[in-house]
Amino acid sequence: GCRRITLLTDADNLDAQRFYARQGFARSPMIPLRRALDPA
């Protein structure tokens, strides 16, 4: 019943982006945000 798969890759990882595009994945308008947490 999975309807969507989301992949993340670094912006400069062009080989991965080309590979995913060949597999039918397309760019998304989503903007990932992250915040590092204090490990303590």
PDB file of N, CA and C in Angstrom:
ATOM      1  N   GLY A   1       0.780  -1.185   0.000  1.00  0.00           N
ATOM      2  CA  GLY A   1       0.000   0.000   0.000  1.00  0.00           C
ATOM      3  C   GLY A   1       0.843   1.280   0.000  1.00  0.00           C
ATOM      4  N   CYS A   2       2.133   1.148  -0.236  1.00  0.00           N
ATOM      5  CA  CYS A   2       3.001   2.330  -0.268  1.00  0.00           C
ATOM      6  C   CYS A   2       2.637   3.180  -1.482  1.00  0.00           C
ATOM      7  N   ARG A   3       2.465   4.478  -1.260  1.00  0.00           N
ATOM      8  CA  ARG A   3       2.071   5.366  -2.359  1.00  0.00           C
ATOM      9  C   ARG A   3       3.174   6.298  -2.802  1.00  0.00           C
ATOM     10  N   ARG A   4       4.226   6.440  -1.976  1.00  0.00           N
ATOM     11  CA  ARG A   4       5.307   7.359  -2.341  1.00  0.00           C
ATOM     12  C   ARG A   4       6.582   6.939  -1.631  1.00  0.00           C
ATOM     13  N   ILE A   5       7.692   7.092  -2.320  1.00  0.00           N
ATOM     14  CA  ILE A   5       9.019   6.888  -1.747  1.00  0.00           C
ATOM     15  C   ILE A   5       9.776   8.192  -1.910  1.00  0.00           C
ATOM     16  N   THR A   6      10.406   8.648  -0.842  1.00  0.00           N
ATOM     17  CA  THR A   6      11.203   9.871  -0.882  1.00  0.00           C
ATOM     18  C   THR A   6      12.656   9.505  -0.636  1.00  0.00           C
ATOM     19  N   LEU A   7      13.535   9.983  -1.503  1.00  0.00           N
ATOM     20  CA  LEU A   7      14.976   9.764  -1.365  1.00  0.00           C
ATOM     21  C   LEU A   7      15.652  11.097  -1.098  1.00  0.00           C
ATOM     22  N   LEU A   8      16.737  11.046  -0.354  1.00  0.00           N
ATOM     23  CA  LEU A   8      17.555  12.236  -0.132  1.00  0.00           C
ATOM     24  C   LEU A   8      18.969  11.964  -0.614  1.00  0.00           C
ATOM     25  N   THR A   9      19.561  12.947  -1.256  1.00  0.00           N
ATOM     26  CA  THR A   9      20.949  12.870  -1.656  1.00  0.00           C
ATOM     27  C   THR A   9      21.556  14.261  -1.537  1.00  0.00           C
ATOM     28  N   ASP A  10      22.851  14.318  -1.368  1.00  0.00           N
ATOM     29  CA  ASP A  10      23.508  15.624  -1.314  1.00  0.00           C
ATOM     30  C   ASP A  10      23.406  16.311  -2.677  1.00  0.00           C
ATOM     31  N   ALA A  11      23.347  17.632  -2.653  1.00  0.00           N
ATOM     32  CA  ALA A  11      23.181  18.408  -3.888  1.00  0.00           C
ATOM     33  C   ALA A  11      24.313  18.167  -4.877  1.00  0.00           C
ATOM     34  N   ASP A  12      25.513  17.859  -4.378  1.00  0.00           N
ATOM     35  CA  ASP A  12      26.648  17.658  -5.285  1.00  0.00           C
ATOM     36  C   ASP A  12      26.843  16.193  -5.689  1.00  0.00           C
ATOM     37  N   ASN A  13      25.940  15.306  -5.298  1.00  0.00           N
ATOM     38  CA  ASN A  13      26.052  13.888  -5.651  1.00  0.00           C
ATOM     39  C   ASN A  13      25.311  13.645  -6.965  1.00  0.00           C
ATOM     40  N   LEU A  14      25.896  14.123  -8.039  1.00  0.00           N
ATOM     41  CA  LEU A  14      25.246  14.064  -9.347  1.00  0.00           C
ATOM     42  C   LEU A  14      25.096  12.640  -9.859  1.00  0.00           C
ATOM     43  N   ASP A  15      26.044  11.772  -9.548  1.00  0.00           N
ATOM     44  CA  ASP A  15      25.920  10.373  -9.974  1.00  0.00           C
ATOM     45  C   ASP A  15      24.661   9.742  -9.391  1.00  0.00           C
ATOM     46  N   ALA A  16      24.416   9.964  -8.103  1.00  0.00           N
ATOM     47  CA  ALA A  16      23.218   9.410  -7.465  1.00  0.00           C
ATOM     48  C   ALA A  16      21.960  10.016  -8.073  1.00  0.00           C
ATOM     49  N   GLN A  17      21.975  11.316  -8.313  1.00  0.00           N
ATOM     50  CA  GLN A  17      20.802  11.964  -8.878  1.00  0.00           C
ATOM     51  C   GLN A  17      20.481  11.420 -10.268  1.00  0.00           C
ATOM     52  N   ARG A  18      21.505  11.201 -11.074  1.00  0.00           N
ATOM     53  CA  ARG A  18      21.281  10.619 -12.406  1.00  0.00           C
ATOM     54  C   ARG A  18      20.746   9.190 -12.281  1.00  0.00           C
ATOM     55  N   PHE A  19      21.307   8.422 -11.356  1.00  0.00           N
ATOM     56  CA  PHE A  19      20.842   7.049 -11.147  1.00  0.00           C
ATOM     57  C   PHE A  19      19.363   7.039 -10.753  1.00  0.00           C
ATOM     58  N   TYR A  20      18.993   7.877  -9.771  1.00  0.00           N
ATOM     59  CA  TYR A  20      17.598   7.912  -9.329  1.00  0.00           C
ATOM     60  C   TYR A  20      16.685   8.366 -10.451  1.00  0.00           C
ATOM     61  N   ALA A  21      17.109   9.323 -11.245  1.00  0.00           N
ATOM     62  CA  ALA A  21      16.290   9.789 -12.375  1.00  0.00           C
ATOM     63  C   ALA A  21      16.056   8.657 -13.367  1.00  0.00           C
ATOM     64  N   ARG A  22      17.083   7.851 -13.621  1.00  0.00           N
ATOM     65  CA  ARG A  22      16.919   6.706 -14.528  1.00  0.00           C
ATOM     66  C   ARG A  22      15.940   5.679 -13.966  1.00  0.00           C
ATOM     67  N   GLN A  23      15.765   5.665 -12.652  1.00  0.00           N
ATOM     68  CA  GLN A  23      14.838   4.733 -12.017  1.00  0.00           C
ATOM     69  C   GLN A  23      13.414   5.290 -11.941  1.00  0.00           C
ATOM     70  N   GLY A  24      13.217   6.503 -12.475  1.00  0.00           N
ATOM     71  CA  GLY A  24      11.888   7.077 -12.540  1.00  0.00           C
ATOM     72  C   GLY A  24      11.590   8.111 -11.466  1.00  0.00           C
ATOM     73  N   PHE A  25      12.564   8.425 -10.617  1.00  0.00           N
ATOM     74  CA  PHE A  25      12.365   9.443  -9.588  1.00  0.00           C
ATOM     75  C   PHE A  25      12.500  10.835 -10.209  1.00  0.00           C
ATOM     76  N   ALA A  26      11.745  11.783  -9.667  1.00  0.00           N
ATOM     77  CA  ALA A  26      11.779  13.159 -10.154  1.00  0.00           C
ATOM     78  C   ALA A  26      12.074  14.098  -8.994  1.00  0.00           C
ATOM     79  N   ARG A  27      12.623  15.262  -9.295  1.00  0.00           N
ATOM     80  CA  ARG A  27      12.881  16.271  -8.257  1.00  0.00           C
ATOM     81  C   ARG A  27      11.583  16.653  -7.577  1.00  0.00           C
ATOM     82  N   SER A  28      11.685  16.977  -6.320  1.00  0.00           N
ATOM     83  CA  SER A  28      10.533  17.372  -5.526  1.00  0.00           C
ATOM     84  C   SER A  28      10.674  18.833  -5.121  1.00  0.00           C
ATOM     85  N   PRO A  29       9.561  19.541  -4.983  1.00  0.00           N
ATOM     86  CA  PRO A  29       9.636  20.918  -4.507  1.00  0.00           C
ATOM     87  C   PRO A  29       9.862  21.012  -2.998  1.00  0.00           C
ATOM     88  N   MET A  30       9.882  19.865  -2.316  1.00  0.00           N
ATOM     89  CA  MET A  30      10.094  19.883  -0.870  1.00  0.00           C
ATOM     90  C   MET A  30      11.505  20.374  -0.544  1.00  0.00           C
ATOM     91  N   ILE A  31      11.643  21.093   0.561  1.00  0.00           N
ATOM     92  CA  ILE A  31      12.938  21.600   1.013  1.00  0.00           C
ATOM     93  C   ILE A  31      13.244  20.950   2.354  1.00  0.00           C
ATOM     94  N   PRO A  32      14.266  20.092   2.409  1.00  0.00           N
ATOM     95  CA  PRO A  32      14.584  19.454   3.691  1.00  0.00           C
ATOM     96  C   PRO A  32      15.268  20.442   4.637  1.00  0.00           C
ATOM     97  N   LEU A  33      14.879  20.367   5.884  1.00  0.00           N
ATOM     98  CA  LEU A  33      15.482  21.177   6.927  1.00  0.00           C
ATOM     99  C   LEU A  33      15.989  20.256   8.028  1.00  0.00           C
ATOM    100  N   ARG A  34      17.067  20.610   8.666  1.00  0.00           N
ATOM    101  CA  ARG A  34      17.562  19.770   9.742  1.00  0.00           C
ATOM    102  C   ARG A  34      18.162  20.631  10.834  1.00  0.00           C
ATOM    103  N   ARG A  35      18.186  20.063  12.013  1.00  0.00           N
ATOM    104  CA  ARG A  35      18.776  20.721  13.171  1.00  0.00           C
ATOM    105  C   ARG A  35      19.551  19.684  13.944  1.00  0.00           C
ATOM    106  N   ALA A  36      20.831  19.945  14.168  1.00  0.00           N
ATOM    107  CA  ALA A  36      21.654  19.026  14.956  1.00  0.00           C
ATOM    108  C   ALA A  36      21.296  19.209  16.429  1.00  0.00           C
ATOM    109  N   LEU A  37      21.212  18.100  17.144  1.00  0.00           N
ATOM    110  CA  LEU A  37      20.907  18.129  18.571  1.00  0.00           C
ATOM    111  C   LEU A  37      22.165  17.871  19.375  1.00  0.00           C
ATOM    112  N   ASP A  38      22.246  18.471  20.516  1.00  0.00           N
ATOM    113  CA  ASP A  38      23.377  18.262  21.412  1.00  0.00           C
ATOM    114  C   ASP A  38      23.393  16.802  21.852  1.00  0.00           C
ATOM    115  N   PRO A  39      24.486  16.068  21.601  1.00  0.00           N
ATOM    116  CA  PRO A  39      24.531  14.644  21.931  1.00  0.00           C
ATOM    117  C   PRO A  39      24.552  14.358  23.439  1.00  0.00           C
ATOM    118  N   ALA A  40      24.732  15.361  24.275  1.00  0.00           N
ATOM    119  CA  ALA A  40      24.810  15.140  25.724  1.00  0.00           C
ATOM    120  C   ALA A  40      23.475  14.907  26.365  1.00  0.00           C
TER     121      ALA A  40
END
